[in-house]
């Protein structure tokens, strides 16, 4: 409607997030979004753009490309940018000294050793020399997977960061971070986070194009997380459900009756069934996902509301000041910058829960039927090669670079060297003696293996001839060593009920190349405590989104030179 008024940009800027009457621009149009904020599916994240152009944000939230979203925005049109403030392309001018609105301007500086896949938002993985070098990944080398910008949380205010917990009956409880830290028992768990897109580029190279970030083998890292148990917080907030009550299963333990707000006993049929509920988790930038409630309540599970990583406050990229950590489950559910938890009768309605992170059949391309399959939760087994050395000097180099230790590996925080790890130097000397005629070439390989659902890695098989013959790698990490006395006690209980391991295991292999072919294909596959193993090729598990690319990992080495 051209009869609508024109406003100077200075006027638009006044209608910022704090103004109570937020405006945004798109192109030369001006919208008053005051009434939309409450109804906006992404919550008040839309306020991030208040007083400015919404275009850079909508370019990030691709969901807004749908025509119906544009129609909603159009219903809030109040006017146009004054001609004096438009450039020759009809776009609002950027005033001198004013920076182009960049939602990523306040993102943290990242370690140079990360391989950047996309800069804005930041998606980056450690390069093979750093990947799985240590059992516990240092915070600055932990892979980063951001869908949006990194929310800014003032350090001085961090303890006042609020977490809202909403129960199925609509009851709402609010906790400050300080309250979480002081009122609940702290718990540590050593756990891998792995993106469902890890190794996606392998699938693309070996089968066909896939949609999504083309990760190498580095969209996975392992850390010691400290926080409070989600189930403790849910219980404190007053969650009452039936089934999956851990204390019911323990003989002789007192059974606490369900009590309603007035102190009357509630019968089971007044309570929602645990299995039908989900825990929805939302971050400050409106990323959201959910896990089934039984996962949160599992007495053997260790779902954390974490505030520390490797003994330090969470780095900004990894969720400062509070994130969910759901061990054994796809990392997409470990919501960072956690601000809201809601126990609900349905899964999160976010695009990341319903229109992403699912697995289709190899033939289901084009526009897949998203509602047909469940969201990925527990991760399958995988493994990868992070280093290969051929020839004696190459092996010595690997020792020098710290990939292979000449003696038993030094103790690493949270890990224990497996007994009987061969002294590499001794092996090299022995090899030299027995191979004076050098008909075979020594080879050394390193890497990691991990399985979801708490299933421990029990074996890693390596082939140096493309999968014809196999040998076993040495596992360098035992089940994660308890981090403190509490974890030791928890671990004892866990072992009594069947071991669970949420960490990865690094491994190394030392052997000889067979024959004198100019190239050799080194292959790895792993086995977990349920005897799951990996598929041989990606063809059979190909999916258009390139999720869960877990086929045998292969590296071809040129051995002619
Ligand atoms: N949480 C929020 N708030 N925003 C995000 O973009 N990305 C998810 C998950 N949690 C994400 C999030 C995905 S897909 C992954 S793989 C992990 O965080 C990555 O965690 P990291 O960056 O700490 O490695
Ligand atoms: Mo992810």
PDB file of C-alpha atoms in Angstrom, residues 103-376:
ATOM      1  CA  UNK A 103      24.263 -11.575  13.842  1.00  0.00           C
ATOM      2  CA  UNK A 104      27.683 -13.241  14.090  1.00  0.00           C
ATOM      3  CA  UNK A 105      29.652 -10.112  14.981  1.00  0.00           C
ATOM      4  CA  UNK A 106      29.853 -11.152  18.639  1.00  0.00           C
ATOM      5  CA  UNK A 107      30.833 -14.788  18.017  1.00  0.00           C
ATOM      6  CA  UNK A 108      33.978 -15.923  19.866  1.00  0.00           C
ATOM      7  CA  UNK A 109      37.396 -16.211  18.215  1.00  0.00           C
ATOM      8  CA  UNK A 110      38.134 -19.835  17.332  1.00  0.00           C
ATOM      9  CA  UNK A 111      41.300 -21.930  17.456  1.00  0.00           C
ATOM     10  CA  UNK A 112      43.223 -21.806  14.166  1.00  0.00           C
ATOM     11  CA  UNK A 113      43.683 -25.558  14.210  1.00  0.00           C
ATOM     12  CA  UNK A 114      39.975 -26.139  13.578  1.00  0.00           C
ATOM     13  CA  UNK A 115      39.052 -26.838   9.956  1.00  0.00           C
ATOM     14  CA  UNK A 116      36.256 -24.404   9.139  1.00  0.00           C
ATOM     15  CA  UNK A 117      33.366 -25.849   7.140  1.00  0.00           C
ATOM     16  CA  UNK A 118      31.150 -22.763   7.362  1.00  0.00           C
ATOM     17  CA  UNK A 119      32.070 -19.506   9.045  1.00  0.00           C
ATOM     18  CA  UNK A 120      28.603 -18.029   9.695  1.00  0.00           C
ATOM     19  CA  UNK A 121      27.217 -19.904  11.476  1.00  0.00           C
ATOM     20  CA  UNK A 122      30.424 -21.506  12.714  1.00  0.00           C
ATOM     21  CA  UNK A 123      30.845 -25.150  11.866  1.00  0.00           C
ATOM     22  CA  UNK A 124      34.330 -26.490  12.379  1.00  0.00           C
ATOM     23  CA  UNK A 125      36.126 -29.736  13.189  1.00  0.00           C
ATOM     24  CA  UNK A 126      39.597 -30.607  14.472  1.00  0.00           C
ATOM     25  CA  UNK A 127      42.021 -31.660  11.725  1.00  0.00           C
ATOM     26  CA  UNK A 128      43.159 -35.317  11.845  1.00  0.00           C
ATOM     27  CA  UNK A 129      46.456 -34.516  13.671  1.00  0.00           C
ATOM     28  CA  UNK A 130      44.448 -33.090  16.597  1.00  0.00           C
ATOM     29  CA  UNK A 131      41.391 -35.312  16.343  1.00  0.00           C
ATOM     30  CA  UNK A 132      41.356 -37.918  19.113  1.00  0.00           C
ATOM     31  CA  UNK A 133      44.971 -37.136  19.948  1.00  0.00           C
ATOM     32  CA  UNK A 134      43.897 -36.901  23.578  1.00  0.00           C
ATOM     33  CA  UNK A 135      41.262 -38.995  25.292  1.00  0.00           C
ATOM     34  CA  UNK A 136      39.669 -35.790  26.561  1.00  0.00           C
ATOM     35  CA  UNK A 137      39.339 -33.223  23.788  1.00  0.00           C
ATOM     36  CA  UNK A 138      40.548 -29.785  24.952  1.00  0.00           C
ATOM     37  CA  UNK A 139      37.709 -27.239  24.835  1.00  0.00           C
ATOM     38  CA  UNK A 140      39.363 -25.165  22.114  1.00  0.00           C
ATOM     39  CA  UNK A 141      39.647 -28.215  19.832  1.00  0.00           C
ATOM     40  CA  UNK A 142      36.158 -29.604  20.434  1.00  0.00           C
ATOM     41  CA  UNK A 143      34.184 -29.575  17.160  1.00  0.00           C
ATOM     42  CA  UNK A 144      31.700 -26.712  16.822  1.00  0.00           C
ATOM     43  CA  UNK A 145      28.266 -27.150  15.298  1.00  0.00           C
ATOM     44  CA  UNK A 146      26.179 -23.975  15.468  1.00  0.00           C
ATOM     45  CA  UNK A 147      22.939 -23.433  13.582  1.00  0.00           C
ATOM     46  CA  UNK A 148      22.931 -19.734  14.437  1.00  0.00           C
ATOM     47  CA  UNK A 149      25.017 -17.160  16.256  1.00  0.00           C
ATOM     48  CA  UNK A 150      26.484 -17.626  19.722  1.00  0.00           C
ATOM     49  CA  UNK A 151      24.269 -15.893  22.304  1.00  0.00           C
ATOM     50  CA  UNK A 152      26.037 -13.265  24.403  1.00  0.00           C
ATOM     51  CA  UNK A 153      25.847 -13.953  28.135  1.00  0.00           C
ATOM     52  CA  UNK A 154      27.571 -11.466  30.438  1.00  0.00           C
ATOM     53  CA  UNK A 155      29.999 -13.366  32.701  1.00  0.00           C
ATOM     54  CA  UNK A 156      29.062 -11.173  35.667  1.00  0.00           C
ATOM     55  CA  UNK A 157      25.417 -12.159  35.194  1.00  0.00           C
ATOM     56  CA  UNK A 158      25.927 -15.818  34.294  1.00  0.00           C
ATOM     57  CA  UNK A 159      24.887 -17.170  37.703  1.00  0.00           C
ATOM     58  CA  UNK A 160      21.601 -15.305  37.275  1.00  0.00           C
ATOM     59  CA  UNK A 161      20.971 -17.083  33.945  1.00  0.00           C
ATOM     60  CA  UNK A 162      17.450 -18.477  34.163  1.00  0.00           C
ATOM     61  CA  UNK A 163      16.208 -21.933  33.345  1.00  0.00           C
ATOM     62  CA  UNK A 164      12.435 -22.314  33.070  1.00  0.00           C
ATOM     63  CA  UNK A 165      10.969 -25.760  33.696  1.00  0.00           C
ATOM     64  CA  UNK A 166       7.406 -26.412  32.600  1.00  0.00           C
ATOM     65  CA  UNK A 167       5.565 -29.572  33.655  1.00  0.00           C
ATOM     66  CA  UNK A 168       2.771 -31.384  31.752  1.00  0.00           C
ATOM     67  CA  UNK A 169       0.104 -29.854  34.024  1.00  0.00           C
ATOM     68  CA  UNK A 170       1.329 -26.348  33.142  1.00  0.00           C
ATOM     69  CA  UNK A 171       3.180 -25.743  36.419  1.00  0.00           C
ATOM     70  CA  UNK A 172       6.258 -23.605  35.845  1.00  0.00           C
ATOM     71  CA  UNK A 173       9.389 -23.474  38.022  1.00  0.00           C
ATOM     72  CA  UNK A 174      12.312 -21.179  37.434  1.00  0.00           C
ATOM     73  CA  UNK A 175      15.899 -21.845  38.512  1.00  0.00           C
ATOM     74  CA  UNK A 176      18.878 -19.553  38.318  1.00  0.00           C
ATOM     75  CA  UNK A 177      22.160 -21.182  37.367  1.00  0.00           C
ATOM     76  CA  UNK A 178      23.379 -20.358  40.854  1.00  0.00           C
ATOM     77  CA  UNK A 179      20.456 -22.329  42.317  1.00  0.00           C
ATOM     78  CA  UNK A 180      21.187 -25.304  40.088  1.00  0.00           C
ATOM     79  CA  UNK A 181      24.824 -25.248  41.155  1.00  0.00           C
ATOM     80  CA  UNK A 182      24.164 -24.892  44.869  1.00  0.00           C
ATOM     81  CA  UNK A 183      20.954 -26.861  45.450  1.00  0.00           C
ATOM     82  CA  UNK A 184      21.647 -30.005  43.435  1.00  0.00           C
ATOM     83  CA  UNK A 185      24.279 -32.697  43.642  1.00  0.00           C
ATOM     84  CA  UNK A 186      26.981 -32.281  41.026  1.00  0.00           C
ATOM     85  CA  UNK A 187      27.643 -35.154  38.696  1.00  0.00           C
ATOM     86  CA  UNK A 188      30.443 -35.746  36.183  1.00  0.00           C
ATOM     87  CA  UNK A 189      30.265 -37.872  33.075  1.00  0.00           C
ATOM     88  CA  UNK A 190      32.864 -38.466  30.397  1.00  0.00           C
ATOM     89  CA  UNK A 191      30.914 -38.463  27.165  1.00  0.00           C
ATOM     90  CA  UNK A 192      31.290 -38.095  23.442  1.00  0.00           C
ATOM     91  CA  UNK A 193      29.192 -35.673  21.462  1.00  0.00           C
ATOM     92  CA  UNK A 194      28.867 -36.651  17.836  1.00  0.00           C
ATOM     93  CA  UNK A 195      26.914 -34.932  15.077  1.00  0.00           C
ATOM     94  CA  UNK A 196      24.679 -37.153  12.968  1.00  0.00           C
ATOM     95  CA  UNK A 197      26.559 -35.707   9.976  1.00  0.00           C
ATOM     96  CA  UNK A 198      29.970 -36.965  11.095  1.00  0.00           C
ATOM     97  CA  UNK A 199      31.793 -38.557   8.112  1.00  0.00           C
ATOM     98  CA  UNK A 200      29.085 -37.327   5.721  1.00  0.00           C
ATOM     99  CA  UNK A 201      31.746 -36.448   3.135  1.00  0.00           C
ATOM    100  CA  UNK A 202      32.729 -40.156   3.022  1.00  0.00           C
ATOM    101  CA  UNK A 203      29.213 -41.078   2.001  1.00  0.00           C
ATOM    102  CA  UNK A 204      29.153 -38.324  -0.615  1.00  0.00           C
ATOM    103  CA  UNK A 205      32.480 -39.421  -2.103  1.00  0.00           C
ATOM    104  CA  UNK A 206      31.664 -43.102  -2.158  1.00  0.00           C
ATOM    105  CA  UNK A 207      27.998 -42.978  -3.240  1.00  0.00           C
ATOM    106  CA  UNK A 208      26.349 -39.717  -4.320  1.00  0.00           C
ATOM    107  CA  UNK A 209      25.605 -36.130  -3.382  1.00  0.00           C
ATOM    108  CA  UNK A 210      24.188 -35.585   0.103  1.00  0.00           C
ATOM    109  CA  UNK A 211      22.598 -32.439   1.561  1.00  0.00           C
ATOM    110  CA  UNK A 212      24.274 -30.999   4.603  1.00  0.00           C
ATOM    111  CA  UNK A 213      27.636 -29.872   5.936  1.00  0.00           C
ATOM    112  CA  UNK A 214      30.346 -32.029   4.411  1.00  0.00           C
ATOM    113  CA  UNK A 215      32.048 -33.113   7.626  1.00  0.00           C
ATOM    114  CA  UNK A 216      35.183 -35.205   7.625  1.00  0.00           C
ATOM    115  CA  UNK A 217      35.703 -37.639  10.516  1.00  0.00           C
ATOM    116  CA  UNK A 218      35.926 -34.821  13.065  1.00  0.00           C
ATOM    117  CA  UNK A 219      32.324 -33.962  13.976  1.00  0.00           C
ATOM    118  CA  UNK A 220      32.943 -35.876  17.196  1.00  0.00           C
ATOM    119  CA  UNK A 221      34.803 -35.054  20.426  1.00  0.00           C
ATOM    120  CA  UNK A 222      34.981 -36.349  23.997  1.00  0.00           C
ATOM    121  CA  UNK A 223      34.858 -34.315  27.196  1.00  0.00           C
ATOM    122  CA  UNK A 224      34.320 -34.536  30.940  1.00  0.00           C
ATOM    123  CA  UNK A 225      31.021 -32.768  31.583  1.00  0.00           C
ATOM    124  CA  UNK A 226      29.992 -31.527  35.008  1.00  0.00           C
ATOM    125  CA  UNK A 227      26.499 -30.499  35.927  1.00  0.00           C
ATOM    126  CA  UNK A 228      23.371 -31.641  37.707  1.00  0.00           C
ATOM    127  CA  UNK A 229      21.164 -34.546  36.678  1.00  0.00           C
ATOM    128  CA  UNK A 230      18.135 -33.561  34.607  1.00  0.00           C
ATOM    129  CA  UNK A 231      16.072 -36.118  36.524  1.00  0.00           C
ATOM    130  CA  UNK A 232      16.949 -34.489  39.867  1.00  0.00           C
ATOM    131  CA  UNK A 233      15.798 -31.109  38.576  1.00  0.00           C
ATOM    132  CA  UNK A 234      12.584 -32.548  37.107  1.00  0.00           C
ATOM    133  CA  UNK A 235      11.814 -34.254  40.421  1.00  0.00           C
ATOM    134  CA  UNK A 236      12.484 -31.007  42.315  1.00  0.00           C
ATOM    135  CA  UNK A 237      10.205 -29.125  39.953  1.00  0.00           C
ATOM    136  CA  UNK A 238       7.480 -31.569  40.944  1.00  0.00           C
ATOM    137  CA  UNK A 239       7.277 -33.940  37.998  1.00  0.00           C
ATOM    138  CA  UNK A 240       5.082 -36.920  38.762  1.00  0.00           C
ATOM    139  CA  UNK A 241       4.613 -39.731  36.322  1.00  0.00           C
ATOM    140  CA  UNK A 242       3.874 -43.419  36.373  1.00  0.00           C
ATOM    141  CA  UNK A 243       6.203 -46.261  35.357  1.00  0.00           C
ATOM    142  CA  UNK A 244       9.969 -46.028  35.203  1.00  0.00           C
ATOM    143  CA  UNK A 245      10.074 -45.128  38.873  1.00  0.00           C
ATOM    144  CA  UNK A 246      13.533 -46.287  39.831  1.00  0.00           C
ATOM    145  CA  UNK A 247      12.734 -46.650  43.547  1.00  0.00           C
ATOM    146  CA  UNK A 248       9.886 -49.010  42.745  1.00  0.00           C
ATOM    147  CA  UNK A 249      12.260 -51.492  41.239  1.00  0.00           C
ATOM    148  CA  UNK A 250      14.502 -51.688  44.285  1.00  0.00           C
ATOM    149  CA  UNK A 251      13.330 -54.280  46.765  1.00  0.00           C
ATOM    150  CA  UNK A 252      12.808 -52.894  50.247  1.00  0.00           C
ATOM    151  CA  UNK A 253      13.198 -49.289  49.186  1.00  0.00           C
ATOM    152  CA  UNK A 254      10.477 -47.055  50.516  1.00  0.00           C
ATOM    153  CA  UNK A 255       7.892 -46.186  47.941  1.00  0.00           C
ATOM    154  CA  UNK A 256       6.946 -42.531  47.956  1.00  0.00           C
ATOM    155  CA  UNK A 257       3.313 -41.964  47.041  1.00  0.00           C
ATOM    156  CA  UNK A 258       2.460 -39.324  44.454  1.00  0.00           C
ATOM    157  CA  UNK A 259       1.148 -36.246  46.167  1.00  0.00           C
ATOM    158  CA  UNK A 260      -0.736 -33.395  44.532  1.00  0.00           C
ATOM    159  CA  UNK A 261      -0.439 -29.697  45.378  1.00  0.00           C
ATOM    160  CA  UNK A 262      -2.959 -29.941  48.234  1.00  0.00           C
ATOM    161  CA  UNK A 263      -1.112 -32.849  49.785  1.00  0.00           C
ATOM    162  CA  UNK A 264      -3.626 -35.505  48.728  1.00  0.00           C
ATOM    163  CA  UNK A 265      -2.395 -38.789  47.345  1.00  0.00           C
ATOM    164  CA  UNK A 266      -2.765 -39.092  43.610  1.00  0.00           C
ATOM    165  CA  UNK A 267      -3.772 -42.355  42.063  1.00  0.00           C
ATOM    166  CA  UNK A 268      -1.808 -43.740  39.123  1.00  0.00           C
ATOM    167  CA  UNK A 269      -4.575 -43.018  36.658  1.00  0.00           C
ATOM    168  CA  UNK A 270      -4.364 -39.292  37.425  1.00  0.00           C
ATOM    169  CA  UNK A 271      -0.711 -39.232  36.352  1.00  0.00           C
ATOM    170  CA  UNK A 272       0.578 -39.066  32.779  1.00  0.00           C
ATOM    171  CA  UNK A 273       2.373 -42.144  31.511  1.00  0.00           C
ATOM    172  CA  UNK A 274       6.114 -41.597  31.405  1.00  0.00           C
ATOM    173  CA  UNK A 275       6.490 -43.334  28.064  1.00  0.00           C
ATOM    174  CA  UNK A 276       4.152 -40.906  26.342  1.00  0.00           C
ATOM    175  CA  UNK A 277       6.056 -37.784  27.409  1.00  0.00           C
ATOM    176  CA  UNK A 278       9.001 -35.884  25.958  1.00  0.00           C
ATOM    177  CA  UNK A 279      11.443 -33.394  27.417  1.00  0.00           C
ATOM    178  CA  UNK A 280      11.656 -30.388  25.117  1.00  0.00           C
ATOM    179  CA  UNK A 281      14.869 -28.384  25.401  1.00  0.00           C
ATOM    180  CA  UNK A 282      15.236 -24.833  24.056  1.00  0.00           C
ATOM    181  CA  UNK A 283      18.327 -22.658  23.711  1.00  0.00           C
ATOM    182  CA  UNK A 284      18.658 -18.876  23.987  1.00  0.00           C
ATOM    183  CA  UNK A 285      18.827 -18.508  20.185  1.00  0.00           C
ATOM    184  CA  UNK A 286      15.673 -20.658  19.807  1.00  0.00           C
ATOM    185  CA  UNK A 287      17.322 -23.861  18.694  1.00  0.00           C
ATOM    186  CA  UNK A 288      15.167 -26.633  20.158  1.00  0.00           C
ATOM    187  CA  UNK A 289      15.004 -30.417  20.301  1.00  0.00           C
ATOM    188  CA  UNK A 290      13.591 -33.116  22.561  1.00  0.00           C
ATOM    189  CA  UNK A 291      14.319 -36.470  24.118  1.00  0.00           C
ATOM    190  CA  UNK A 292      11.793 -39.057  25.326  1.00  0.00           C
ATOM    191  CA  UNK A 293      11.162 -38.674  29.081  1.00  0.00           C
ATOM    192  CA  UNK A 294      12.282 -42.260  29.877  1.00  0.00           C
ATOM    193  CA  UNK A 295      15.754 -41.288  28.596  1.00  0.00           C
ATOM    194  CA  UNK A 296      15.832 -38.431  31.105  1.00  0.00           C
ATOM    195  CA  UNK A 297      14.592 -40.614  33.972  1.00  0.00           C
ATOM    196  CA  UNK A 298      16.636 -43.735  33.194  1.00  0.00           C
ATOM    197  CA  UNK A 299      18.362 -44.631  36.466  1.00  0.00           C
ATOM    198  CA  UNK A 300      21.379 -45.793  34.453  1.00  0.00           C
ATOM    199  CA  UNK A 301      21.353 -42.723  32.245  1.00  0.00           C
ATOM    200  CA  UNK A 302      23.236 -39.579  33.019  1.00  0.00           C
ATOM    201  CA  UNK A 303      21.466 -36.750  31.224  1.00  0.00           C
ATOM    202  CA  UNK A 304      23.087 -33.581  32.520  1.00  0.00           C
ATOM    203  CA  UNK A 305      22.360 -29.925  32.716  1.00  0.00           C
ATOM    204  CA  UNK A 306      26.038 -29.128  32.365  1.00  0.00           C
ATOM    205  CA  UNK A 307      27.850 -25.953  33.331  1.00  0.00           C
ATOM    206  CA  UNK A 308      31.446 -27.165  33.055  1.00  0.00           C
ATOM    207  CA  UNK A 309      33.572 -28.959  30.501  1.00  0.00           C
ATOM    208  CA  UNK A 310      36.967 -30.465  31.410  1.00  0.00           C
ATOM    209  CA  UNK A 311      36.895 -28.668  34.746  1.00  0.00           C
ATOM    210  CA  UNK A 312      36.293 -25.181  33.285  1.00  0.00           C
ATOM    211  CA  UNK A 313      33.106 -23.199  32.675  1.00  0.00           C
ATOM    212  CA  UNK A 314      31.644 -24.165  29.293  1.00  0.00           C
ATOM    213  CA  UNK A 315      33.316 -22.326  26.396  1.00  0.00           C
ATOM    214  CA  UNK A 316      30.910 -19.914  24.670  1.00  0.00           C
ATOM    215  CA  UNK A 317      30.754 -22.073  21.535  1.00  0.00           C
ATOM    216  CA  UNK A 318      29.756 -25.074  23.612  1.00  0.00           C
ATOM    217  CA  UNK A 319      26.818 -23.564  25.449  1.00  0.00           C
ATOM    218  CA  UNK A 320      27.998 -21.078  28.096  1.00  0.00           C
ATOM    219  CA  UNK A 321      26.636 -20.893  30.698  1.00  0.00           C
ATOM    220  CA  UNK A 322      24.407 -24.009  30.587  1.00  0.00           C
ATOM    221  CA  UNK A 323      23.747 -26.832  28.153  1.00  0.00           C
ATOM    222  CA  UNK A 324      22.085 -30.212  28.085  1.00  0.00           C
ATOM    223  CA  UNK A 325      24.372 -33.207  27.618  1.00  0.00           C
ATOM    224  CA  UNK A 326      22.551 -36.376  26.595  1.00  0.00           C
ATOM    225  CA  UNK A 327      25.220 -39.102  26.644  1.00  0.00           C
ATOM    226  CA  UNK A 328      24.969 -41.819  24.012  1.00  0.00           C
ATOM    227  CA  UNK A 329      22.451 -39.819  21.972  1.00  0.00           C
ATOM    228  CA  UNK A 330      22.928 -37.787  18.792  1.00  0.00           C
ATOM    229  CA  UNK A 331      24.454 -34.425  19.776  1.00  0.00           C
ATOM    230  CA  UNK A 332      21.569 -32.527  18.160  1.00  0.00           C
ATOM    231  CA  UNK A 333      19.624 -33.189  21.406  1.00  0.00           C
ATOM    232  CA  UNK A 334      22.356 -31.742  23.648  1.00  0.00           C
ATOM    233  CA  UNK A 335      20.897 -28.251  23.462  1.00  0.00           C
ATOM    234  CA  UNK A 336      23.379 -25.449  24.140  1.00  0.00           C
ATOM    235  CA  UNK A 337      22.637 -22.123  25.888  1.00  0.00           C
ATOM    236  CA  UNK A 338      19.761 -23.957  27.558  1.00  0.00           C
ATOM    237  CA  UNK A 339      17.026 -21.633  28.768  1.00  0.00           C
ATOM    238  CA  UNK A 340      13.845 -23.683  28.801  1.00  0.00           C
ATOM    239  CA  UNK A 341      12.757 -27.234  29.546  1.00  0.00           C
ATOM    240  CA  UNK A 342       9.224 -28.348  28.964  1.00  0.00           C
ATOM    241  CA  UNK A 343       7.797 -31.793  29.690  1.00  0.00           C
ATOM    242  CA  UNK A 344       5.137 -32.319  27.096  1.00  0.00           C
ATOM    243  CA  UNK A 345       2.924 -34.891  25.462  1.00  0.00           C
ATOM    244  CA  UNK A 346       4.706 -34.395  22.168  1.00  0.00           C
ATOM    245  CA  UNK A 347       8.146 -34.031  20.686  1.00  0.00           C
ATOM    246  CA  UNK A 348       9.593 -30.582  20.136  1.00  0.00           C
ATOM    247  CA  UNK A 349       7.899 -28.984  17.130  1.00  0.00           C
ATOM    248  CA  UNK A 350      11.214 -27.468  15.992  1.00  0.00           C
ATOM    249  CA  UNK A 351      12.469 -28.086  12.494  1.00  0.00           C
ATOM    250  CA  UNK A 352      15.531 -29.761  14.036  1.00  0.00           C
ATOM    251  CA  UNK A 353      13.349 -32.367  15.694  1.00  0.00           C
ATOM    252  CA  UNK A 354      10.850 -32.947  12.897  1.00  0.00           C
ATOM    253  CA  UNK A 355      12.402 -31.882   9.593  1.00  0.00           C
ATOM    254  CA  UNK A 356      16.001 -32.823  10.142  1.00  0.00           C
ATOM    255  CA  UNK A 357      18.089 -35.551  11.838  1.00  0.00           C
ATOM    256  CA  UNK A 358      16.142 -38.479  10.439  1.00  0.00           C
ATOM    257  CA  UNK A 359      17.306 -41.316   8.255  1.00  0.00           C
ATOM    258  CA  UNK A 360      15.671 -42.245   4.943  1.00  0.00           C
ATOM    259  CA  UNK A 361      16.121 -45.266   2.710  1.00  0.00           C
ATOM    260  CA  UNK A 362      18.684 -45.200  -0.112  1.00  0.00           C
ATOM    261  CA  UNK A 363      15.852 -44.712  -2.654  1.00  0.00           C
ATOM    262  CA  UNK A 364      13.989 -41.974  -0.761  1.00  0.00           C
ATOM    263  CA  UNK A 365      15.345 -38.822  -2.349  1.00  0.00           C
ATOM    264  CA  UNK A 366      13.647 -35.635  -3.453  1.00  0.00           C
ATOM    265  CA  UNK A 367      11.079 -34.510  -0.910  1.00  0.00           C
ATOM    266  CA  UNK A 368      11.113 -37.237   1.730  1.00  0.00           C
ATOM    267  CA  UNK A 369       8.109 -37.880   3.973  1.00  0.00           C
ATOM    268  CA  UNK A 370       9.518 -36.482   7.221  1.00  0.00           C
ATOM    269  CA  UNK A 371       6.731 -37.759   9.446  1.00  0.00           C
ATOM    270  CA  UNK A 372       7.343 -41.326   8.423  1.00  0.00           C
ATOM    271  CA  UNK A 373      10.431 -42.003  10.556  1.00  0.00           C
ATOM    272  CA  UNK A 374      11.428 -41.335  14.154  1.00  0.00           C
ATOM    273  CA  UNK A 375      13.978 -38.680  15.061  1.00  0.00           C
ATOM    274  CA  UNK A 376      17.514 -40.017  15.497  1.00  0.00           C
TER     275      UNK A 376
END
